[in-house]
XYZ file of C-alpha atoms in Angstrom:
692
model
C 56.419 -69.754 3.431
C 54.373 -66.861 1.999
C 54.535 -64.050 -0.473
C 52.272 -61.074 -1.205
C 49.413 -62.079 -3.461
C 50.014 -65.856 -3.075
C 48.687 -67.508 0.094
C 49.812 -71.095 0.742
C 47.206 -73.803 0.350
C 45.694 -74.691 3.724
C 44.919 -78.211 4.907
C 41.255 -77.592 4.044
C 42.038 -76.268 0.559
C 44.428 -79.082 -0.413
C 41.806 -81.893 -0.530
C 39.303 -79.607 -2.274
C 41.909 -78.766 -4.905
C 42.640 -82.450 -5.489
C 38.920 -83.263 -5.644
C 38.078 -80.533 -8.184
C 41.062 -81.417 -10.320
C 40.107 -85.098 -10.409
C 36.442 -84.414 -11.147
C 37.529 -82.209 -14.044
C 39.798 -84.803 -15.680
C 37.818 -87.947 -14.754
C 34.120 -87.115 -14.379
C 33.049 -90.754 -14.879
C 35.314 -92.258 -12.193
C 33.706 -94.278 -9.404
C 33.807 -93.120 -5.773
C 36.393 -95.816 -5.020
C 38.612 -94.576 -7.864
C 38.281 -90.977 -6.708
C 39.025 -91.784 -3.065
C 42.104 -93.743 -4.111
C 43.291 -90.992 -6.461
C 43.027 -88.158 -3.921
C 44.066 -90.227 -0.922
C 41.016 -90.095 1.374
C 38.617 -92.674 2.777
C 35.228 -93.280 1.181
C 33.506 -91.706 4.195
C 35.697 -88.619 3.981
C 35.144 -88.462 0.211
C 31.354 -88.491 0.638
C 31.615 -85.581 3.068
C 33.828 -83.674 0.634
C 31.474 -84.334 -2.287
C 28.464 -83.067 -0.286
C 30.369 -79.954 0.814
C 31.551 -79.235 -2.753
C 28.007 -79.653 -4.088
C 26.556 -77.364 -1.390
C 29.187 -74.737 -2.263
C 28.111 -74.896 -5.912
C 31.453 -76.294 -7.132
C 30.163 -79.607 -8.518
C 26.906 -81.230 -9.559
C 26.063 -84.804 -8.665
C 23.757 -86.747 -10.954
C 22.574 -90.358 -11.047
C 23.454 -92.624 -13.923
C 22.107 -96.009 -14.875
C 24.246 -99.129 -15.064
C 24.837 -102.500 -13.422
C 27.742 -101.343 -11.240
C 26.311 -99.809 -8.049
C 29.736 -98.313 -7.306
C 29.354 -96.088 -10.382
C 25.770 -94.936 -9.920
C 26.752 -91.244 -9.576
C 28.456 -88.886 -12.025
C 30.250 -85.724 -10.917
C 30.936 -82.611 -12.975
C 32.407 -79.178 -12.335
C 30.113 -76.165 -12.418
C 31.389 -72.867 -13.823
C 31.981 -71.760 -10.225
C 33.891 -74.969 -9.551
C 36.062 -74.387 -12.613
C 36.847 -70.860 -11.398
C 37.682 -72.173 -7.911
C 39.930 -74.850 -9.409
C 41.776 -72.153 -11.397
C 42.201 -70.058 -8.247
C 43.540 -72.992 -6.233
C 45.837 -73.954 -9.109
C 47.358 -70.487 -8.962
C 47.955 -70.834 -5.231
C 49.425 -74.291 -5.658
C 51.822 -73.114 -8.369
C 52.816 -70.094 -6.288
C 53.660 -72.332 -3.330
C 55.659 -74.757 -5.474
C 57.509 -71.821 -7.010
C 58.514 -70.580 -3.564
C 59.600 -74.079 -2.550
C 61.768 -74.211 -5.653
C 63.319 -70.840 -4.779
C 64.182 -72.083 -1.284
C 65.609 -75.365 -2.584
C 67.690 -73.545 -5.195
C 69.138 -71.251 -2.512
C 69.876 -74.228 -0.219
C 71.681 -76.183 -2.935
C 73.598 -73.363 -4.620
C 73.799 -70.618 -2.049
C 72.399 -68.150 -4.614
C 69.012 -66.949 -5.746
C 67.536 -68.613 -8.816
C 67.377 -65.370 -10.762
C 63.671 -65.673 -11.432
C 61.530 -62.596 -10.852
C 59.573 -62.687 -7.535
C 56.114 -64.168 -7.791
C 54.405 -60.779 -7.403
C 55.412 -60.199 -11.012
C 53.454 -63.000 -12.633
C 54.149 -61.816 -16.168
C 57.585 -63.434 -15.986
C 56.699 -66.856 -14.617
C 57.258 -68.337 -18.038
C 60.941 -67.647 -18.607
C 61.056 -70.230 -21.380
C 59.271 -69.028 -24.499
C 58.656 -72.644 -25.527
C 56.924 -73.903 -22.363
C 53.104 -74.067 -22.311
C 51.204 -71.267 -20.582
C 47.916 -71.533 -18.656
C 44.617 -71.328 -20.508
C 41.147 -70.753 -19.059
C 39.444 -73.653 -20.853
C 38.031 -76.618 -18.955
C 38.445 -80.150 -20.267
C 36.312 -81.347 -23.184
C 34.011 -83.469 -20.981
C 33.508 -80.632 -18.502
C 32.839 -78.227 -21.361
C 30.022 -80.424 -22.684
C 28.397 -80.455 -19.242
C 28.956 -76.725 -18.742
C 27.227 -75.979 -22.050
C 24.082 -77.645 -20.731
C 24.340 -75.899 -17.355
C 25.093 -72.511 -18.936
C 21.946 -72.772 -21.015
C 19.982 -71.951 -17.846
C 22.093 -68.908 -16.957
C 21.406 -65.256 -17.716
C 23.196 -64.537 -20.990
C 25.177 -61.603 -22.300
C 25.606 -61.299 -26.071
C 29.157 -60.141 -26.637
C 30.105 -57.286 -28.955
C 32.773 -57.945 -31.625
C 35.383 -56.258 -29.414
C 34.381 -58.314 -26.378
C 34.625 -61.519 -28.442
C 38.210 -60.610 -29.382
C 39.017 -59.913 -25.720
C 37.384 -63.134 -24.508
C 39.241 -65.259 -27.062
C 42.611 -63.936 -25.891
C 41.603 -64.286 -22.240
C 40.668 -67.932 -22.731
C 43.636 -69.029 -24.866
C 46.283 -67.348 -22.703
C 46.991 -64.385 -24.985
C 46.108 -62.069 -22.073
C 47.897 -64.149 -19.427
C 48.032 -63.577 -16.429
C 44.456 -62.242 -16.557
C 41.877 -64.763 -15.354
C 38.879 -62.874 -16.635
C 37.500 -59.394 -17.127
C 39.061 -56.979 -14.643
C 37.394 -56.321 -11.314
C 37.130 -52.764 -10.016
C 40.311 -52.821 -7.911
C 42.423 -54.205 -10.755
C 40.757 -51.812 -13.201
C 41.602 -48.797 -11.022
C 45.236 -49.891 -10.770
C 45.548 -50.486 -14.517
C 44.011 -47.104 -15.333
C 46.099 -45.203 -12.773
C 49.524 -46.813 -13.108
C 49.377 -49.781 -15.528
C 49.444 -52.296 -12.673
C 46.858 -54.645 -11.235
C 46.183 -54.770 -7.504
C 48.939 -57.374 -6.908
C 51.543 -55.266 -8.749
C 51.412 -57.143 -12.053
C 52.240 -54.968 -15.066
C 49.216 -54.656 -17.364
C 48.553 -51.442 -19.326
C 45.099 -51.916 -20.870
C 41.712 -52.185 -19.109
C 40.048 -55.408 -20.268
C 36.475 -54.795 -19.185
C 33.045 -56.237 -19.872
C 30.855 -53.211 -20.498
C 27.098 -53.775 -20.410
C 23.967 -51.663 -20.563
C 22.337 -50.460 -17.355
C 19.153 -52.507 -17.799
C 21.224 -55.708 -18.099
C 23.432 -54.779 -15.134
C 20.341 -54.158 -12.983
C 19.420 -57.858 -13.362
C 22.853 -59.113 -12.243
C 23.816 -59.806 -8.624
C 27.356 -60.048 -7.280
C 28.327 -63.740 -7.155
C 25.997 -64.639 -10.013
C 27.216 -66.748 -12.941
C 26.394 -65.528 -16.443
C 26.818 -67.113 -19.862
C 28.859 -65.246 -22.475
C 27.572 -65.825 -26.005
C 28.712 -64.793 -29.460
C 26.422 -62.849 -31.765
C 24.791 -66.039 -33.032
C 23.973 -67.198 -29.510
C 26.744 -69.805 -29.132
C 27.949 -70.110 -25.514
C 31.697 -69.452 -25.392
C 32.282 -69.137 -21.641
C 30.756 -68.506 -18.259
C 31.739 -65.740 -15.887
C 31.293 -65.376 -12.155
C 30.457 -61.722 -11.524
C 32.581 -60.461 -8.636
C 32.359 -56.721 -9.373
C 29.815 -54.301 -10.823
C 30.452 -50.575 -11.076
C 29.937 -47.412 -13.104
C 33.409 -46.278 -14.237
C 34.653 -42.734 -14.653
C 35.067 -42.904 -18.411
C 36.574 -39.437 -18.734
C 39.317 -40.448 -16.306
C 39.871 -43.697 -18.226
C 40.187 -41.714 -21.461
C 42.686 -39.255 -19.960
C 44.835 -41.891 -18.255
C 44.813 -44.666 -20.842
C 44.555 -42.753 -24.119
C 46.127 -39.459 -23.051
C 43.102 -37.251 -23.777
C 39.337 -37.228 -23.367
C 38.933 -36.438 -27.061
C 36.304 -38.118 -29.231
C 38.645 -37.817 -32.225
C 40.419 -40.829 -30.705
C 38.553 -43.951 -31.921
C 38.839 -45.721 -28.549
C 37.582 -42.660 -26.648
C 34.707 -42.369 -29.100
C 33.933 -46.061 -28.477
C 34.167 -45.510 -24.725
C 31.666 -42.645 -24.642
C 29.347 -43.457 -27.531
C 29.277 -47.242 -27.900
C 30.357 -48.982 -24.682
C 27.825 -49.782 -21.968
C 27.721 -47.566 -18.878
C 28.341 -50.381 -16.385
C 31.382 -52.652 -16.110
C 31.215 -56.242 -14.863
C 34.318 -58.025 -13.620
C 35.099 -61.584 -12.644
C 36.869 -64.824 -13.577
C 36.030 -66.548 -16.846
C 35.652 -70.266 -17.465
C 36.280 -71.081 -21.117
C 33.976 -73.571 -22.845
C 34.984 -73.162 -26.492
C 36.844 -70.790 -28.762
C 34.966 -68.407 -31.075
C 34.475 -70.022 -34.464
C 36.452 -68.541 -37.371
C 35.688 -69.739 -40.877
C 38.400 -67.643 -42.533
C 42.120 -68.468 -42.767
C 41.797 -71.249 -40.176
C 45.235 -72.659 -40.932
C 46.764 -69.280 -40.083
C 45.137 -68.931 -36.653
C 47.202 -70.184 -33.702
C 46.718 -69.980 -29.952
C 49.743 -69.040 -27.809
C 50.350 -72.684 -26.930
C 50.034 -73.783 -30.561
C 52.645 -71.233 -31.614
C 54.908 -72.201 -28.712
C 54.625 -75.861 -29.743
C 55.470 -74.877 -33.335
C 58.560 -72.946 -32.196
C 59.510 -75.869 -29.954
C 59.213 -78.323 -32.846
C 61.415 -76.157 -35.100
C 63.878 -75.348 -32.332
C 63.274 -71.581 -32.607
C 64.775 -70.175 -29.393
C 64.659 -66.550 -30.554
C 61.681 -65.149 -32.443
C 61.091 -61.530 -33.501
C 57.468 -60.521 -34.166
C 56.295 -57.887 -36.634
C 53.001 -56.224 -35.684
C 51.012 -54.865 -38.600
C 47.491 -53.741 -39.470
C 48.440 -52.668 -43.019
C 49.470 -54.536 -46.174
C 53.180 -55.402 -46.494
C 55.226 -53.393 -48.964
C 58.915 -53.614 -49.904
C 60.007 -51.253 -47.099
C 58.342 -53.539 -44.555
C 60.095 -56.560 -46.022
C 63.486 -54.875 -45.754
C 62.693 -53.749 -42.200
C 61.725 -57.260 -41.086
C 64.821 -58.750 -42.748
C 67.017 -56.298 -40.851
C 65.207 -56.853 -37.544
C 65.658 -60.639 -37.807
C 69.299 -60.222 -38.788
C 70.085 -57.788 -35.956
C 68.303 -59.975 -33.389
C 69.759 -63.211 -34.782
C 66.192 -64.467 -34.558
C 63.543 -66.163 -36.653
C 60.699 -63.980 -37.930
C 56.991 -64.147 -37.041
C 54.725 -61.944 -39.126
C 51.855 -61.454 -36.673
C 49.157 -59.189 -38.175
C 46.056 -58.098 -36.271
C 42.807 -59.475 -37.723
C 40.466 -58.431 -34.936
C 39.404 -54.796 -34.833
C 41.760 -52.078 -36.033
C 41.315 -48.385 -36.849
C 38.132 -47.393 -38.722
C 39.019 -46.956 -42.379
C 41.817 -49.564 -42.394
C 42.000 -52.095 -45.217
C 39.801 -55.076 -44.278
C 41.639 -58.089 -42.897
C 40.541 -60.398 -45.743
C 42.375 -58.225 -48.258
C 45.370 -57.779 -45.957
C 45.812 -61.496 -45.341
C 45.635 -62.192 -49.070
C 48.362 -59.544 -49.482
C 50.502 -61.216 -46.789
C 50.087 -64.625 -48.359
C 50.976 -63.207 -51.770
C 54.424 -62.103 -50.551
C 55.144 -64.779 -47.950
C 57.132 -66.825 -50.478
C 59.543 -63.880 -50.771
C 60.705 -64.704 -47.243
C 62.886 -67.742 -46.481
C 60.437 -70.445 -45.385
C 62.879 -72.018 -42.941
C 63.159 -68.850 -40.836
C 59.783 -67.111 -41.311
C 56.236 -67.907 -40.275
C 52.936 -66.045 -40.223
C 50.078 -66.276 -37.749
C 46.976 -64.140 -37.274
C 46.184 -62.324 -34.022
C 42.458 -61.804 -33.173
C 43.113 -58.620 -31.187
C 40.778 -55.637 -30.854
C 43.259 -52.764 -31.014
C 42.650 -49.612 -28.963
C 45.163 -47.428 -30.852
C 46.546 -46.360 -27.460
C 50.081 -45.543 -28.607
C 52.621 -46.043 -25.768
C 50.372 -48.199 -23.584
C 49.355 -50.227 -26.616
C 53.020 -50.936 -27.414
C 53.575 -52.392 -23.922
C 50.328 -54.354 -24.242
C 51.392 -55.736 -27.622
C 54.719 -56.755 -26.105
C 53.094 -58.672 -23.244
C 50.705 -60.398 -25.663
C 53.568 -61.413 -27.986
C 55.524 -62.705 -24.982
C 52.577 -64.992 -24.266
C 52.708 -66.215 -27.862
C 56.308 -67.340 -27.356
C 58.042 -64.344 -28.950
C 61.371 -63.081 -27.569
C 61.789 -59.864 -29.618
C 59.215 -57.342 -30.815
C 59.435 -54.590 -33.442
C 58.049 -51.308 -32.075
C 57.322 -48.722 -34.704
C 57.543 -44.970 -34.883
C 54.218 -43.718 -33.408
C 53.307 -47.354 -32.737
C 49.511 -47.861 -32.772
C 48.902 -44.129 -33.009
C 45.366 -43.082 -34.056
C 46.423 -39.978 -36.019
C 45.363 -36.421 -35.261
C 43.383 -35.085 -32.301
C 40.618 -32.476 -32.489
C 43.239 -29.719 -32.648
C 44.931 -31.321 -35.654
C 47.964 -32.513 -33.676
C 49.275 -36.059 -33.193
C 47.906 -37.783 -30.093
C 51.353 -39.142 -29.218
C 54.945 -38.197 -29.865
C 56.751 -40.247 -32.538
C 58.940 -42.105 -30.014
C 56.695 -42.157 -26.916
C 55.804 -45.821 -27.516
C 59.435 -46.901 -27.842
C 60.399 -45.020 -24.664
C 57.616 -46.555 -22.545
C 58.357 -50.038 -23.896
C 62.080 -49.608 -23.160
C 61.300 -48.525 -19.595
C 59.477 -51.826 -18.936
C 61.439 -54.091 -21.261
C 63.323 -56.044 -18.597
C 60.244 -56.612 -16.461
C 58.237 -57.742 -19.482
C 60.868 -60.259 -20.554
C 60.716 -59.385 -24.243
C 63.262 -57.292 -26.122
C 62.366 -54.291 -28.280
C 63.659 -53.895 -31.822
C 63.090 -50.236 -32.799
C 61.349 -49.631 -36.117
C 63.600 -47.845 -38.602
C 62.075 -45.512 -41.196
C 63.087 -47.162 -44.477
C 63.405 -45.145 -47.703
C 64.408 -46.111 -51.251
C 67.749 -44.839 -52.565
C 67.313 -44.707 -56.324
C 71.019 -44.699 -57.222
C 71.677 -47.888 -55.248
C 68.259 -49.436 -56.006
C 67.774 -50.509 -52.414
C 66.023 -49.603 -49.171
C 68.080 -48.070 -46.373
C 67.275 -46.591 -42.943
C 66.663 -42.867 -43.440
C 68.912 -41.874 -40.529
C 71.837 -43.975 -41.796
C 72.221 -42.458 -45.285
C 75.502 -40.534 -45.094
C 75.253 -39.091 -48.617
C 71.561 -38.137 -48.483
C 72.289 -34.736 -50.087
C 73.761 -36.336 -53.202
C 71.352 -39.200 -53.819
C 67.707 -39.332 -54.859
C 65.592 -40.619 -51.958
C 62.123 -41.931 -52.847
C 59.186 -42.645 -50.573
C 55.416 -42.912 -50.891
C 53.289 -42.051 -47.868
C 50.150 -43.936 -46.921
C 48.054 -40.959 -48.033
C 49.791 -40.886 -51.422
C 49.327 -44.649 -51.833
C 45.605 -44.328 -51.165
C 45.379 -41.464 -53.681
C 47.103 -43.521 -56.371
C 44.815 -46.477 -55.720
C 41.709 -44.279 -55.742
C 42.674 -42.588 -58.989
C 43.999 -45.723 -60.696
C 47.534 -44.260 -60.976
C 50.741 -46.278 -61.269
C 52.304 -47.699 -58.114
C 55.997 -48.328 -58.846
C 57.571 -51.743 -58.280
C 60.281 -50.251 -56.076
C 57.516 -49.355 -53.597
C 55.403 -52.513 -53.480
C 55.047 -55.987 -54.897
C 52.877 -56.423 -58.011
C 50.941 -59.171 -56.194
C 50.074 -56.782 -53.323
C 49.053 -53.981 -55.683
C 46.823 -56.403 -57.619
C 45.044 -57.462 -54.404
C 44.569 -53.849 -53.308
C 43.173 -52.872 -56.714
C 40.673 -55.751 -56.517
C 39.326 -54.419 -53.227
C 39.812 -50.716 -53.887
C 38.950 -49.902 -57.506
C 39.291 -46.259 -58.652
C 36.941 -43.958 -56.746
C 34.846 -43.338 -59.837
C 33.841 -47.010 -59.683
C 33.376 -47.333 -55.912
C 30.135 -47.129 -54.011
C 29.530 -44.100 -51.790
C 26.941 -42.477 -49.536
C 25.657 -38.891 -49.622
C 24.207 -38.110 -46.200
C 21.996 -35.000 -45.969
C 21.293 -33.603 -42.505
C 19.325 -30.565 -41.367
C 16.148 -29.355 -39.695
C 12.732 -30.667 -40.668
C 11.612 -28.645 -43.682
C 15.132 -27.537 -44.587
C 14.883 -29.033 -48.083
C 16.869 -32.254 -47.562
C 14.380 -34.544 -49.308
C 13.834 -32.180 -52.219
C 17.563 -31.801 -52.909
C 18.094 -35.550 -52.398
C 15.430 -36.345 -55.028
C 16.999 -33.911 -57.486
C 20.453 -35.410 -56.830
C 19.115 -38.940 -57.330
C 17.682 -37.972 -60.705
C 20.954 -36.378 -61.851
C 22.988 -39.430 -60.794
C 20.579 -41.830 -62.478
C 20.812 -39.745 -65.619
C 24.605 -40.257 -65.579
C 24.199 -44.037 -65.095
C 26.897 -46.548 -64.244
C 25.863 -47.361 -60.663
C 22.523 -48.117 -58.990
C 21.186 -45.228 -56.867
C 19.002 -45.703 -53.765
C 17.239 -42.917 -51.868
C 16.807 -43.497 -48.122
C 14.577 -40.545 -47.247
C 13.619 -40.065 -43.588
C 9.879 -40.414 -44.176
C 10.271 -43.412 -46.498
C 12.500 -45.211 -43.986
C 10.098 -44.438 -41.156
C 7.302 -46.070 -43.150
C 9.131 -49.151 -44.435
C 12.003 -49.832 -42.039
C 11.226 -48.201 -38.693
C 7.446 -48.080 -38.468
C 7.463 -49.351 -34.869
C 9.834 -46.633 -33.600
C 8.820 -43.476 -31.782
C 10.688 -40.172 -31.577
C 12.636 -40.548 -28.329
C 16.390 -39.968 -28.536
C 16.987 -43.713 -28.335
C 14.542 -44.456 -31.147
C 15.817 -41.643 -33.353
C 19.358 -42.946 -32.895
C 18.207 -46.454 -33.772
C 16.450 -45.169 -36.885
C 19.618 -43.402 -38.089
C 21.739 -46.484 -37.366
C 19.347 -48.561 -39.485
C 19.664 -46.072 -42.315
C 23.456 -46.210 -41.917
C 23.470 -49.999 -42.015
C 21.460 -50.126 -45.251
C 23.647 -47.394 -46.758
C 26.812 -49.292 -45.803
C 25.534 -52.411 -47.576
C 24.677 -50.393 -50.686
C 28.117 -48.722 -50.590
C 29.905 -52.028 -50.034
C 28.275 -53.464 -53.134
C 29.254 -50.570 -55.375
C 26.009 -48.595 -55.330
C 25.169 -45.018 -54.372
C 23.093 -44.405 -51.243
C 21.438 -41.021 -50.702
C 20.203 -40.509 -47.141
C 18.023 -37.602 -46.037
C 17.080 -37.902 -42.338
C 17.224 -35.064 -39.790
C 20.015 -36.925 -37.912
C 20.312 -34.327 -35.127
C 23.089 -35.942 -33.052
C 26.764 -35.641 -34.010
C 27.760 -38.878 -32.252
C 25.233 -40.899 -34.253
C 26.302 -39.296 -37.533
C 29.900 -40.147 -36.709
C 28.979 -43.784 -35.982
C 27.219 -44.007 -39.370
C 30.261 -42.458 -41.054
C 32.535 -45.089 -39.492
C 30.212 -47.898 -40.616
C 30.169 -46.641 -44.202
C 33.815 -45.573 -44.575
C 34.866 -49.206 -44.195
C 33.503 -49.679 -47.719
C 33.526 -46.318 -49.510
C 33.268 -42.560 -49.238
C 30.853 -40.774 -46.899
C 29.818 -37.265 -47.930
C 28.023 -35.318 -45.215
C 25.928 -32.469 -46.640
C 24.564 -29.984 -44.130
C 21.426 -28.348 -45.486
C 21.929 -25.145 -43.481
C 18.434 -23.669 -43.648
C 17.701 -21.614 -40.515
C 15.096 -22.780 -38.032
C 13.123 -19.586 -38.702
C 12.921 -20.333 -42.434
C 11.991 -23.985 -41.778
C 9.223 -22.862 -39.447
C 7.997 -20.306 -42.020
C 7.761 -23.066 -44.640
C 6.217 -25.688 -42.290
C 4.491 -27.574 -45.108
C 3.488 -30.419 -42.784
C 2.350 -28.215 -39.889
C 4.834 -29.932 -37.545
C 6.393 -26.795 -36.095
C 2.957 -25.449 -35.165
C 2.163 -28.689 -33.327
C 5.574 -28.619 -31.626
C 5.031 -25.031 -30.448
C 1.672 -26.082 -29.023
C 3.377 -28.924 -27.142
C 1.529 -31.582 -29.115
C 4.802 -33.049 -30.457
C 7.400 -33.772 -27.809
C 11.176 -33.734 -28.412
C 10.953 -31.903 -31.742
C 14.349 -31.011 -33.215
C 15.051 -27.281 -33.066
C 12.109 -26.539 -30.763
C 12.254 -28.845 -27.746
C 15.265 -30.990 -28.672
C 18.767 -29.927 -29.744
C 20.409 -30.158 -33.167
C 24.198 -30.641 -33.291
C 25.297 -28.467 -36.202
C 27.943 -30.399 -38.241
C 31.368 -28.911 -37.537
C 33.168 -30.112 -40.657
C 30.761 -31.457 -43.269
C 32.081 -32.196 -46.737
C 29.578 -29.647 -48.050
C 27.260 -27.024 -46.600
C 24.423 -25.754 -48.801
C 22.170 -22.748 -48.251
C 18.641 -23.145 -49.585
C 17.282 -19.686 -48.839
C 17.372 -17.760 -52.113
C 18.887 -20.750 -53.963
C 16.855 -23.058 -56.191
C 16.858 -26.816 -55.744
C 18.658 -27.531 -59.021
C 21.565 -25.319 -57.982
C 21.838 -27.035 -54.579
C 21.886 -30.479 -56.216
C 24.480 -29.224 -58.713
C 26.729 -28.137 -55.820
C 26.671 -31.737 -54.566
C 27.505 -33.022 -58.069
C 30.503 -30.656 -58.256
C 31.671 -31.870 -54.837
C 31.414 -35.508 -55.947
C 33.411 -34.682 -59.084
C 36.126 -32.925 -57.054
C 36.413 -36.008 -54.849
C 36.778 -38.273 -57.877
C 33.588 -40.172 -57.084
C 31.995 -39.389 -60.420
C 33.718 -38.660 -63.703
C 33.938 -35.000 -64.666
C 32.078 -33.702 -67.696
């Protein structure tokens, strides 16, 4: 009996499968106990143990003790754990086919289950456990020791989110980071090589110098940013992807205005590694631990409460009254219990931080009926991929035991592209989800745009208001909400809960009390440092917030003295400046930066780092290269012309002129005081300093 993608276990594989499984669950068993458990003679067992050790599946070590029959201990290697997982899949596939045949023999009809090529629907019951990639506790302790000798990769925050959901089953049926064949299928048509529906490339991107040290078949250790080993991975694939194609296919456009495309081109490593993952331990979270559940923990919770139907609400924003009414209606229409399932991994740059959002959720949770509502946090790194993201979110929620999923208007849309148009149509996500709904095994509940009808003092779906011409319809957009928060204006109770507004005001005080960064950029000698010093003096004269000047020369002396002037080192220098500025901004101070910062991609990365905490004001000091060279107070241009300074901006290295800075100042024919005053006026117009 066979099926595409699931070969039956051969006579040779059956004993190996039993051996690996037993070693995993009972590493301290004696040879006699193992031989009895897997049904082979002691002689045959010894041959199997030697073969498994030679293949790198197990390690055999001596142990002391009076019982000679227990003088050896056996433990799975990371490769053995991966082989056990592979054989488990084959075993389950064979048993599934046997069940199908038995069902047909007994009833004369098919079972109704989806064929095994579509592995996303193996788990028809939302309450049954799903496979995880973790080994047993004892094996994990041994693997930690073994993995300490392996080449290590330090995961990025996004990769940690991906690995956590791979290991705990949130990304089931994935067994690890995608190999090249699966990656190509996912990019081209949202399907892996065996036909399984999966819309998002889950890849381990690494730098070229690291990839050069890795051989196919090699095991590597995956560590968090503090060096803790979370998993091992057997590298089966290594390739340089076509990132422009990935951007076009997955995100709909190769446009750096899309945050995921920007990440792809400007942050991700150039080489992808693929291969199965063996989970050792989950990433450690110190925040909101009681709110974090794995798929199997949520399924067990639903099972305990008898929740057969569960509708999930995906959110990366605080909950307001319109959201509450929407979720009430969705649960009522679906006749389901409600799971509020916010993302606390990585969202869109500029979003409210997850600490504030979770406090907002907890503040309003008691406004929901406790017997029918629960909340759990999802450690997902969003890609903001619109339609594909909606399908991805649906598959993930299916793994968490959810039966219904609310899909919003422009679900997971990143906003405007470089031409000022929306990346996706308002209902593209709902249409793609609907097209795959049956195959996914989770039902879509369309998001309704809720507005407040003043005369009836209630929220209603905008498209269901028959008398809309004779009633007063109220709504506050996200942009308007941010403006009211920034300016300390009233936020009416019909729009949000007082508890939510209080939390938001704690995190986002009026702009005149927030930290911010003024980032000057321009050629060497353009006047950046001079204007920055004048601005610093004016701001210190006003008082109210500490002011720090991060001038290019000062930073080079005190923070980056070991760096040269290659592109890589200049980028690193600017990123260091951005990091310090982000910390100053986060803590309510004013950072003034005045480096050359020639590359647009690096300036954008610094902007994203800082805008998490406050405003970023890019000031282009637009002095021409001819004027800068005429001034040449330091004699640098002369040395650059003579070839004594390599890679000099404007002479032998390019300068990306800012396309849309907050302010552009001309210094030729304008005195320094006037230039600094222009910046002050800009800060006043943005509400960052009080007007005079």
